[in-house]
Coordinates of C-alpha atoms in Angstrom, one line a residue:
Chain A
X1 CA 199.0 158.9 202.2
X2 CA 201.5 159.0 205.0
X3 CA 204.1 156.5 205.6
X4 CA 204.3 155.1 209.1
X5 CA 206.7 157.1 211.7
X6 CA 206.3 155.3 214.9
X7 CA 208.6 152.7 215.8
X8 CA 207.3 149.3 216.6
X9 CA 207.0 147.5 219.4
X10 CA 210.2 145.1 220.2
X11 CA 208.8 141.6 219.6
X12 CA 210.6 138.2 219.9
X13 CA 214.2 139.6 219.9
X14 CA 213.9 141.5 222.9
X15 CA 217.4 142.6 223.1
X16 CA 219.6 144.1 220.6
X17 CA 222.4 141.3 221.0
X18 CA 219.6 139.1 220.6
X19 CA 218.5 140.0 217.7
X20 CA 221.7 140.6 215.7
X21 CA 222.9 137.0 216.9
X22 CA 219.9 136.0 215.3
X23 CA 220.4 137.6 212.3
X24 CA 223.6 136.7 212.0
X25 CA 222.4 133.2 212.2
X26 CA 219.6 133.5 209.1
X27 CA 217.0 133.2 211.3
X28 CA 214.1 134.0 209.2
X29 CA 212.0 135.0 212.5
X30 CA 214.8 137.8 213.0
X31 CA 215.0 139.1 209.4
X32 CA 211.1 139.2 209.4
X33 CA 210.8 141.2 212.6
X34 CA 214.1 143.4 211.4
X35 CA 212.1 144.0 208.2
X36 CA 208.7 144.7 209.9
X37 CA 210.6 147.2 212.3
X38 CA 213.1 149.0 209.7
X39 CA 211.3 148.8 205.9
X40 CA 209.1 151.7 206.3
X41 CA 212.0 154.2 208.3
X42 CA 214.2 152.7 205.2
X43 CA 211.6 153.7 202.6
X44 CA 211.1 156.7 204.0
X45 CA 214.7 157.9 204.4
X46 CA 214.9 157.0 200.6
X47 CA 212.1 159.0 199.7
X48 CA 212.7 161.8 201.3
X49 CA 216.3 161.7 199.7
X50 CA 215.2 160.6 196.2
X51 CA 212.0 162.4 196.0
X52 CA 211.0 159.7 194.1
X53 CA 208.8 156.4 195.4
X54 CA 209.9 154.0 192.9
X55 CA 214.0 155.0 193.5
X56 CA 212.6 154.8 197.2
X57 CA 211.0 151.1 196.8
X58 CA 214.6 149.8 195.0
X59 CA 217.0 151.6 197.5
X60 CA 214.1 150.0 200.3
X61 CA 214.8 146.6 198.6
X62 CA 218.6 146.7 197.9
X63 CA 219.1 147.7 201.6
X64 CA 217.2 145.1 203.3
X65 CA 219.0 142.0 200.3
X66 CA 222.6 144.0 201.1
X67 CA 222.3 143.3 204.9
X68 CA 220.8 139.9 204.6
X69 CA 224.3 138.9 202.4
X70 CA 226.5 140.8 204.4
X71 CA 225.5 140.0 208.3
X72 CA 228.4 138.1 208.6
X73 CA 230.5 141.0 208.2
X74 CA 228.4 142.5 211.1
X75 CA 230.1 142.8 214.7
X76 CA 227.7 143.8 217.2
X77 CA 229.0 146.1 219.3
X78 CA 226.5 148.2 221.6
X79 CA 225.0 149.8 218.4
X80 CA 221.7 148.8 217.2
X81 CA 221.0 147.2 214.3
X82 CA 219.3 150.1 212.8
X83 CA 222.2 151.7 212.9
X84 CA 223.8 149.7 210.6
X85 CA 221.0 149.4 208.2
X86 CA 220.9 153.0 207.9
X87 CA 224.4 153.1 207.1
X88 CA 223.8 151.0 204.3
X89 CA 220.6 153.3 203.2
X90 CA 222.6 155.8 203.4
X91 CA 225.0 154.3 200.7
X92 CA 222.5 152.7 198.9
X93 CA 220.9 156.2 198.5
X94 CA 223.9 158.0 197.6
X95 CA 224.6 155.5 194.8
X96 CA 221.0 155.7 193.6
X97 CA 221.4 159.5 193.4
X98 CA 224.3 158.9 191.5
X99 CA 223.0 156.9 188.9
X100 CA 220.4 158.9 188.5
X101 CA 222.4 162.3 187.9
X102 CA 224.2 159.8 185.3
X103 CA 221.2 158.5 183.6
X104 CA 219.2 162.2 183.1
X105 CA 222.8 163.4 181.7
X106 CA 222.6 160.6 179.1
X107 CA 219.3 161.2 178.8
X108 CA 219.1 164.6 178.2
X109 CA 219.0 164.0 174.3
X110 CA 216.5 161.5 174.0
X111 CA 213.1 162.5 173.1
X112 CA 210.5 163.1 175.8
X113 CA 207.5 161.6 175.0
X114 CA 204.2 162.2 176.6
X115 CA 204.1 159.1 178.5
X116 CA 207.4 159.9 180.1
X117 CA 206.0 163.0 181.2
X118 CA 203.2 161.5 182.6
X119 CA 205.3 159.6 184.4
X120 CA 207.4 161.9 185.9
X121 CA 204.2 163.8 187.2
X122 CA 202.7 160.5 188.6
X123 CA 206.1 160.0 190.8
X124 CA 207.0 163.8 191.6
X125 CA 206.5 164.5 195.5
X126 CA 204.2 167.1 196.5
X127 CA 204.7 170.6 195.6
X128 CA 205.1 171.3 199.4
X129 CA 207.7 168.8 199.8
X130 CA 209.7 170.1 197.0
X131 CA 210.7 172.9 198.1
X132 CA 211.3 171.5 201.4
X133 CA 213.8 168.5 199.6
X134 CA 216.0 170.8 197.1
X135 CA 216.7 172.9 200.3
X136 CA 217.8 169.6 202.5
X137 CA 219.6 168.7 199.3
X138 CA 221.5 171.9 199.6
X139 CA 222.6 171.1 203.4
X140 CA 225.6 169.2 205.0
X141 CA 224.8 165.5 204.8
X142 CA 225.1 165.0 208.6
X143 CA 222.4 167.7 208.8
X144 CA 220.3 166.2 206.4
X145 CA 220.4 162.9 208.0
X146 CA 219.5 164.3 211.9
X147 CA 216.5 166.4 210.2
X148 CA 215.3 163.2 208.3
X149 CA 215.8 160.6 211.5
X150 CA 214.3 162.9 214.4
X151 CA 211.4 164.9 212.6
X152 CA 210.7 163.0 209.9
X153 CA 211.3 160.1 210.8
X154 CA 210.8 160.9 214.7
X155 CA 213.5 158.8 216.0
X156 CA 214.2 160.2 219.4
X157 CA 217.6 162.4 220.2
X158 CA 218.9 158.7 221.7
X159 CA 217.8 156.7 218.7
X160 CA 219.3 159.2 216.2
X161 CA 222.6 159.4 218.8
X162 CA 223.2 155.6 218.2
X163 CA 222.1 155.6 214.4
X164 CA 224.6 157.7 213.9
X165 CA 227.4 157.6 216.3
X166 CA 227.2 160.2 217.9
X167 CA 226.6 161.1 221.5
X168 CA 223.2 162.9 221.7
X169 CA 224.7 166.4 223.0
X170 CA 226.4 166.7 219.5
X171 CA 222.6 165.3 217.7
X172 CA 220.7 168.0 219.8
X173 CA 223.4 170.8 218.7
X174 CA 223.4 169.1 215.1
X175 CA 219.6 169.3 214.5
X176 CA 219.6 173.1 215.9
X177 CA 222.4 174.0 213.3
X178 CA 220.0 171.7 210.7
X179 CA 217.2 173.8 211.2
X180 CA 218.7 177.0 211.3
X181 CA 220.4 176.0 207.9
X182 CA 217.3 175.4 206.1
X183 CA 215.5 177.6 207.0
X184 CA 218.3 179.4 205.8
X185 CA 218.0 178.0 202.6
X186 CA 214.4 178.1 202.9
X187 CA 213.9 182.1 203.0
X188 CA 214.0 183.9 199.4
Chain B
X1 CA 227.7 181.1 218.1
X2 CA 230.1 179.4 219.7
X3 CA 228.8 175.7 221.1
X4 CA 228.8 177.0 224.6
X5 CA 226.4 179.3 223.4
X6 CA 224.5 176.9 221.8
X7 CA 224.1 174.3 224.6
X8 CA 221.4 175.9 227.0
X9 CA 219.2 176.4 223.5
X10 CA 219.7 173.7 221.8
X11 CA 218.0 172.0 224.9
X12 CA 215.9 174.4 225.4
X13 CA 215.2 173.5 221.6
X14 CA 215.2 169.5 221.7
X15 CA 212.6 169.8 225.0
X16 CA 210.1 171.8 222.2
X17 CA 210.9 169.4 220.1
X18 CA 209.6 166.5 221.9
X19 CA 206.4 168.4 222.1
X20 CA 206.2 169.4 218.5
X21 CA 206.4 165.8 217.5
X22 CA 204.2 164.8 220.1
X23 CA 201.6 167.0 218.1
X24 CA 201.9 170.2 220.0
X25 CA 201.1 173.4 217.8
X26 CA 204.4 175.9 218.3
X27 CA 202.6 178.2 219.5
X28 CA 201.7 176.6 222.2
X29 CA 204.9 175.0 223.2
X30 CA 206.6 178.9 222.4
X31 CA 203.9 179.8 225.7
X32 CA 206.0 178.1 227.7
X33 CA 209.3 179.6 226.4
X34 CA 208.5 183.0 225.5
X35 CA 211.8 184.6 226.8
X36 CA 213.5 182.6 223.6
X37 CA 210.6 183.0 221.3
X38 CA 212.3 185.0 218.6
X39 CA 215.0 181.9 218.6
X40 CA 212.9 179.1 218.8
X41 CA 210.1 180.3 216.9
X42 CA 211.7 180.2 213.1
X43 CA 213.2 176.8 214.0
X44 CA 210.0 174.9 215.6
X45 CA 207.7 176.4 213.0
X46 CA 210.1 174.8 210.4
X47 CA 210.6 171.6 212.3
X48 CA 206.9 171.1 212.7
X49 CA 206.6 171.9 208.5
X50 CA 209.4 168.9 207.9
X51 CA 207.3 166.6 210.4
X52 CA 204.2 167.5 208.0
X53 CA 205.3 166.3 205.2
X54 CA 204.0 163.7 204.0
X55 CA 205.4 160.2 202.7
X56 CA 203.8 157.9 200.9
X57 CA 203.9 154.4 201.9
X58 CA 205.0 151.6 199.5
X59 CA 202.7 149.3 198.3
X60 CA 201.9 145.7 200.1
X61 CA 203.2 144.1 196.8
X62 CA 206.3 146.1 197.1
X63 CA 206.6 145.6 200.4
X64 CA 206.1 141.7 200.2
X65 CA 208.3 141.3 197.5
X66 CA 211.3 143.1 199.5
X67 CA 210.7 141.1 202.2
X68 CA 211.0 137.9 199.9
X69 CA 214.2 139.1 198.4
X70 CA 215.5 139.6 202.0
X71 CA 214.4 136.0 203.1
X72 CA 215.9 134.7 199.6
X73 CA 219.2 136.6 200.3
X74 CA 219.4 135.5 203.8
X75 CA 218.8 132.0 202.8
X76 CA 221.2 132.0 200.0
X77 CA 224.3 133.2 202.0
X78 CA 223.4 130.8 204.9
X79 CA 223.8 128.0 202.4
X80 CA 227.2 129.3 200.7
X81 CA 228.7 131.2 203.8
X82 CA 232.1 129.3 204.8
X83 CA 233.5 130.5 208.2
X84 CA 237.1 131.1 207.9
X85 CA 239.9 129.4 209.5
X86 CA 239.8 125.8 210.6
X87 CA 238.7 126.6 214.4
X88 CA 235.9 128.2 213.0
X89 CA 235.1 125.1 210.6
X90 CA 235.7 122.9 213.7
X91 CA 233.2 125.0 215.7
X92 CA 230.5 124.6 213.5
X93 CA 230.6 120.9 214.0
X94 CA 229.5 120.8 217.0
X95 CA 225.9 121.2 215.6
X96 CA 226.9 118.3 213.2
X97 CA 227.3 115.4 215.8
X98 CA 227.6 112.9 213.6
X99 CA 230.3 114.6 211.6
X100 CA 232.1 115.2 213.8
X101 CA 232.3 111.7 215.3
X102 CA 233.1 110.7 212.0
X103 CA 235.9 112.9 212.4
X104 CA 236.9 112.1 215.4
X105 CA 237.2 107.9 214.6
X106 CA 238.8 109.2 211.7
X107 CA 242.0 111.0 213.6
X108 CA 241.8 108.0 216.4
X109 CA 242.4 105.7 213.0
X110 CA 245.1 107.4 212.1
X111 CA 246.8 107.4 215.7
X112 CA 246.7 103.7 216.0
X113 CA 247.4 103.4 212.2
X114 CA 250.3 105.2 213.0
X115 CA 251.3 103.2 215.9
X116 CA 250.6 99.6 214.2
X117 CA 252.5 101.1 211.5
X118 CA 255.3 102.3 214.1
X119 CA 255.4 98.8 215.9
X120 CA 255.3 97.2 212.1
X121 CA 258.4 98.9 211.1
X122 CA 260.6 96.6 213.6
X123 CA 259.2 93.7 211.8
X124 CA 258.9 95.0 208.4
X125 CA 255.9 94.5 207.4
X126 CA 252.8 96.3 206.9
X127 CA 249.8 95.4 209.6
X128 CA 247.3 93.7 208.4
X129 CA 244.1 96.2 208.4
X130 CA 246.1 98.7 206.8
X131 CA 247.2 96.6 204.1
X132 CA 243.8 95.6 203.4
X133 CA 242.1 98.8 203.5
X134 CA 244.3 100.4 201.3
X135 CA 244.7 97.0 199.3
X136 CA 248.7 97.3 199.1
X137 CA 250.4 94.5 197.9
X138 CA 251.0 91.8 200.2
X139 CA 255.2 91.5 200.3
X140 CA 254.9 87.7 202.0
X141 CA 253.3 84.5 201.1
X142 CA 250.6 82.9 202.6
X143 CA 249.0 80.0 202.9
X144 CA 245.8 79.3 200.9
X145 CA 243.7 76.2 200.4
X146 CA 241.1 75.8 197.4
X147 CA 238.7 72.8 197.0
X148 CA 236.8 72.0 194.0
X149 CA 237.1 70.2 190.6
X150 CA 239.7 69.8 187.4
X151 CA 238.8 71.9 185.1
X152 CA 242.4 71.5 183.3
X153 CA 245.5 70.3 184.1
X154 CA 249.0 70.3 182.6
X155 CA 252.6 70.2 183.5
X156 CA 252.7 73.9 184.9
X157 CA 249.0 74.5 185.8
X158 CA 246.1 73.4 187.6
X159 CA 242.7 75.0 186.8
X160 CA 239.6 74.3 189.5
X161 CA 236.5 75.2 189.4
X162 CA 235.6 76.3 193.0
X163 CA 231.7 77.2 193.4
X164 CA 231.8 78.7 189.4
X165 CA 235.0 80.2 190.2
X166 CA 238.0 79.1 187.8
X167 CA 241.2 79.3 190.2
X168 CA 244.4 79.1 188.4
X169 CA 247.7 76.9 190.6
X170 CA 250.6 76.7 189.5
X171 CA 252.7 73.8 189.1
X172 CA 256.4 73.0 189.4
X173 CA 258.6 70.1 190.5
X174 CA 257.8 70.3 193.8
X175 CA 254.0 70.3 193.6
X176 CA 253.0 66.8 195.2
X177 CA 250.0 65.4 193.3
X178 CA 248.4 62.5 195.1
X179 CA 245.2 60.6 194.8
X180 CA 244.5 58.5 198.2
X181 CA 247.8 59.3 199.5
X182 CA 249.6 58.0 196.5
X183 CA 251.9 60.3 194.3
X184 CA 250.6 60.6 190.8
X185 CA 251.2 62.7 188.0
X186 CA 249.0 65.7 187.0
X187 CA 248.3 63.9 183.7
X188 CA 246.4 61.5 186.0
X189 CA 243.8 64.1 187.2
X190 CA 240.8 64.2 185.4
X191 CA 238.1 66.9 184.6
X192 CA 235.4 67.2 187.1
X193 CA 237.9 65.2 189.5
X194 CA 237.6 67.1 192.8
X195 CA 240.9 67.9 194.6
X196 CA 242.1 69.6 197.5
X197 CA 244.9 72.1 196.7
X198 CA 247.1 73.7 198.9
X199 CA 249.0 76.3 197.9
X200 CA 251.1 79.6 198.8
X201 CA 249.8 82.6 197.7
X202 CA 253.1 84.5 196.5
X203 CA 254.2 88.3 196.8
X204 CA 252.9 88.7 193.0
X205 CA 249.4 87.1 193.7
X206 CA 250.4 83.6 192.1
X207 CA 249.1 80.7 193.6
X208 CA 251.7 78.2 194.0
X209 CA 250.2 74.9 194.5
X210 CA 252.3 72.6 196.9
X211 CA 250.2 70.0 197.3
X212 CA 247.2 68.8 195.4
X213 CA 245.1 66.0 196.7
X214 CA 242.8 63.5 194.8
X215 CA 240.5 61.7 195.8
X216 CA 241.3 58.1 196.8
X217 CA 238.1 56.3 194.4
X218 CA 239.5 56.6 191.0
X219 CA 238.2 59.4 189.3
X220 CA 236.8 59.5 185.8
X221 CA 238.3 59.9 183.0
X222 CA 237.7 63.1 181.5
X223 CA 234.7 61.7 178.9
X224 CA 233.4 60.6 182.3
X225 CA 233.4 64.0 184.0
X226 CA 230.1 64.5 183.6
X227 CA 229.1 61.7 186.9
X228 CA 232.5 63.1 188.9
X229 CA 230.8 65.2 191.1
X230 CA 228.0 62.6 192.5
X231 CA 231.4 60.1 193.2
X232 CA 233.2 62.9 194.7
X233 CA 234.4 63.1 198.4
X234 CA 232.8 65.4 200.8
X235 CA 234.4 69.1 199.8
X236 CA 236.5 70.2 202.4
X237 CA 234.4 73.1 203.5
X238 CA 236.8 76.2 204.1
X239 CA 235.6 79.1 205.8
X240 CA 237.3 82.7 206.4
X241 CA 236.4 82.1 210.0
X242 CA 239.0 79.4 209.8
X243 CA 241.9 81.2 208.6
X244 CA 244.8 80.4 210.4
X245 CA 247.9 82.4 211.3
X246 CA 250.3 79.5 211.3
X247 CA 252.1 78.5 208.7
X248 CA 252.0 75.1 207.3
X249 CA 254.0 72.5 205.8
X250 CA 257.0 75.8 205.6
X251 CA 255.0 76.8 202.9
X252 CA 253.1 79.2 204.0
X253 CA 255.2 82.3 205.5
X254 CA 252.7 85.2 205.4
X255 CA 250.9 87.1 207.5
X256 CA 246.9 86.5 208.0
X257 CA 244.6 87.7 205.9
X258 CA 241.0 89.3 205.7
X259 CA 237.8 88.0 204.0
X260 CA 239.0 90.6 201.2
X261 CA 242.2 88.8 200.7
X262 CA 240.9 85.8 199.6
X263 CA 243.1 85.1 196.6
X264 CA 242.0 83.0 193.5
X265 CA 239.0 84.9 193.9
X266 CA 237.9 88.4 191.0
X267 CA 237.7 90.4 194.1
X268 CA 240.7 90.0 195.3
X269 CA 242.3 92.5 193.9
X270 CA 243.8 91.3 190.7
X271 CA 244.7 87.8 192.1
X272 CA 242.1 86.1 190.5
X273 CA 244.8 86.0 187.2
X274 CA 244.0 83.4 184.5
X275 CA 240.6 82.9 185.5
X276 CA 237.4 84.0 183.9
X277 CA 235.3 86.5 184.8
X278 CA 232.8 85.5 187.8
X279 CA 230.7 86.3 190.3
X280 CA 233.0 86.0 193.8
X281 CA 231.2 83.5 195.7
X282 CA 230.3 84.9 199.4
X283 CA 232.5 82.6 202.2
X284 CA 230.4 80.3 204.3
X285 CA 230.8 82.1 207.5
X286 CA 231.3 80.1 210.5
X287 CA 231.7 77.1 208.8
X288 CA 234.5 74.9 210.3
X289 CA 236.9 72.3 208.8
X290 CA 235.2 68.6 208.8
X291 CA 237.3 65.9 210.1
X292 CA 237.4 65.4 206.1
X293 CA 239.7 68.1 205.8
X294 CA 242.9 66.1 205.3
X295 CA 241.9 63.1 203.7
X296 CA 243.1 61.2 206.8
X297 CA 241.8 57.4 206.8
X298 CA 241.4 57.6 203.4
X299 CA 243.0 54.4 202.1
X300 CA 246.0 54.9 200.2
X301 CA 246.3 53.7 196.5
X302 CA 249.0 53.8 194.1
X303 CA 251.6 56.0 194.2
X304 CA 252.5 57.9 191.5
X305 CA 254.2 61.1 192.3
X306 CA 255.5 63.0 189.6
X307 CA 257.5 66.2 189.4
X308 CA 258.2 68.7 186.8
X309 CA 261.0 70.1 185.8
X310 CA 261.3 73.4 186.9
X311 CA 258.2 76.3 187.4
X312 CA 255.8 76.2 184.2
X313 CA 254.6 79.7 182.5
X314 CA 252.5 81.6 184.8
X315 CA 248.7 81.1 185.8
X316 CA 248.0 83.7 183.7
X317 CA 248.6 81.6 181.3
X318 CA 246.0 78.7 182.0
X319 CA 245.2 77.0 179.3
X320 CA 241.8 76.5 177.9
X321 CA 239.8 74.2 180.1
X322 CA 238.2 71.3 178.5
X323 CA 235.1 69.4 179.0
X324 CA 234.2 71.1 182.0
X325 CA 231.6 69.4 183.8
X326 CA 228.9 70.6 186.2
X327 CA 230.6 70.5 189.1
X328 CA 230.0 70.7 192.9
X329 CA 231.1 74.1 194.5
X330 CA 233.5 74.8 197.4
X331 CA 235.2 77.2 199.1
X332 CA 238.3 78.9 198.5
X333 CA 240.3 80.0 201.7
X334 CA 243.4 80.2 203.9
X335 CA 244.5 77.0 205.0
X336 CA 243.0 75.6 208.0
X337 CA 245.2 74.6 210.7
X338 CA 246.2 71.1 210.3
X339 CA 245.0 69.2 213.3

């Protein structure tokens, strides 16, 4: 059960101006190929974040709705579109962690039943992942985000330069410092 | 480690990188770097661990019902997004081409409104087209000419019936009734008698008759009305297309109206005072005066002209029609231009 990682191919909206004039005109043709290229990196930036498919599937959702309503307020500018779809992940993320900190604090005094246990088992990520996740949690978010994009998600150093504005000298020192921080985190 | 330090590994590092996610083992990438080995080792093996993990993909429902919600969203704020600013609105009607044609004759309107209106002003009066569009008050008389039969008459009113259309005249002392050319009073008119009325449509809408014309056979008395129309004269057939600009007899000192203007009539815009309620009969277009018109050749008979003192109560106050008889219908209309 692995989500895809390879980006796909270009199709009618060659270039990125194209496409984002597209969008920004509701064409349906741009938003399907924008979905088709970004839902899966979307979900699995979520998921790996959230540790949790179903907050992964609404944060996939909300993203994808968010920039649909809000294109107009998108200028391109020489970054992709991905890049501002990520930013929005990101925020959409960062609120869904929120209310979820919120909700198991409120929660904490109601009973838990066995079919909420079950539950939690079904949607917990695998034991080998869950170390992996509370240590990213533990890291800088800029860290986080260049492990997540270029070996999870296996954006390349370009890719991940533009996602995230930066230039890809500071990505490639970035995801050094990343890894040497969790494997720092990592080590008993 | 300062980022001078950093720069030829971290390239050194990205390079390995490439490889590991190409699916490279790190050993066998660290073969090719073994003079960094004990730096790059703890970072690819850790690198290749994240790029192991696996994430599960969402399902196709999930997946297809985010993609609707997208298309739904994009959909809904195509329909409700408004561009700001008025260049913006203006540049979005270029893919409206009828729009903004519309527009377009709309602001050309309003140049040449403006400069009728500005070449008006050293007349003092309102042009024509705008006065009608906007259905302002006309502030000058007019000419207007009405055939049909009596319905009533009395010292200070003439009611017609013209094509089921009750038009209300007024009469005063200088209202010339004639039958054949010969003055006679308004008590001599009878119902279902046809008559020719001129009149002047005033500032207020009152019709003002000046001159009301009989036919020359004597017409039956009112108990008689009912055969009136079979030994009436040809009807002066009026037409809008006939509307003339002159004014006649001095009477008539207004400006020439449209179709809309014809007064007497329920559609003209509150002119039609004192009569009932009825459907506006549609002008004959194109029809032309006959050489009928004026009654010329017609032989006189007895005179009997009669005048009243002083202008009666107003045609809003016509007085209940009697005995009114079947009757032929004609037109209602500006006065024709006397030949």
């Amino acid at each position: 059960m692995t989500g895809e990682r390879s980006a796909p191919q270009r199709q009618p909206f060659e270039r990125e101006q194209d496409l984002a004039a597209a969008l920004r005109a509701h064409d349906p043709a741009a938003w399907q190929q924008l979905f088709r290229e970004q839902y899966q990196r979307v979900y699995n930036y979520a998921y790996l974040r959230t540790s949790n498919t179903a907050d992964a599937d609404d944060i996939a959702s909300n993203v994808f709705a968010e920039a649909a309503r809000g294109i107009e307020r998108f200028r391109y500018q020489g970054a992709p579109v991905a890049a501002w779809i990520f930013r929005i992940a990101h925020h959409e993320t960062v609120d869904a962690l929120k209310r979820r900190k919120r909700t198991e604090t409120t929660s904490i005094h109601e009973p838990m039943t066995a079919d909420t246990l079950q539950a939690r088992d079904e949607i917990a990520p695998a034991d080998e992942w869950r170390d992996v996740a509370a240590a990213m949690g533990k890291l800088k978010q800029e860290h986080r985000d260049v492990l997540m994009l270029r070996l999870v998600e296996g954006h390349s150093v370009q890719e991940v330069a533009a996602l995230l504005g930066k230039t890809e000298g500071a990505v490639k020192v970035m995801q050094m410092r990343a890894l040497q921080s969790l494997r720092g985190k990592l080590q008993p | 480690m300062t980022d001078r330090m950093d720069l030829p590994l971290e390239e050194t590092l990205d390079r390995c990188l490439a490889r590991v996610l190409a699916g490279e083992s790190p050993d066998a990438v660290l073969r090719d770097h073994a003079e960094m080995d004990a730096a790059l080792r703890p970072l690819l093996t850790q690198a290749a661990a994240l790029r192991a993990v696996s994430v599960p993909a969402p399902s196709t429902g999930t997946r297809a019902a985010a993609m609707s919600r997208m298309l739904a969203a994009s959909r809904d704020a195509a329909e409700h997004y408004q561009p700001a600013g008025v260049l913006a609105w203006l540049g979005s009607l270029r893919a409206r081409p009828l729009a903004f044609q519309a527009i377009a004759a709309a602001i050309a309107l309003a140049v040449l409104g403006s400069a009728g209106l500005g070449a008006s002003a050293a007349t003092g009066t309102t042009p024509e087209p705008i006065r009608t569009f906007f259905r302002l008050p006309d502030t000058s008389d007019s000419s207007v000419r009405a055939h049909g039969t009596v319905v009533s008459a009395s010292a200070d009113a003439l009611v017609i019936d013209d094509n089921s259309t009750q038009v209300a005249f007024l009469l005063d002392a200088n209202t010339a009734v004639t039958r054949g050319g010969d003055h006679v009073n308004w008590s001599d008119l009878h119902a279902g008698e046809s008559v020719d009325v001129r009149a002047t449509r005033r500032a207020n809408g009152d019709l003002a008759a000046h001159e009301v014309r009989a036919q020359a056979a004597p017409a039956p008395t009112a108990s008689q009305a009912g055969a009136s129309s079979t030994d009436a004269a040809p009807p002066l057939k009026t037409s809008e297309a006939n509307r003339t600009e002159r004014p006649e007899d001095g009477h008539a000192t207004g400006t020439p109206n449209s179709a809309d203007d014809r007064r007497g009539t329920p559609d003209a815009g509150g002119d039609h005072r004192g009569t009932p309620e009825a459907e506006t009969p549609k002008p004959e277009d194109g029809h032309t005066a006959v050489p009928g018109d004026e009654h010329e050749g017609t032989p006189p008979q007895a005179e009997a002209t009669t005048t009243h003192g002083g202008p009666g109560p107003s045609a809003t106050q016509t007085p209940e029609p009697t005995e009114v008889p079947e009757t032929q219908s004609h037109g209602v209309g500006e006065d024709t231009p006397a030949p």
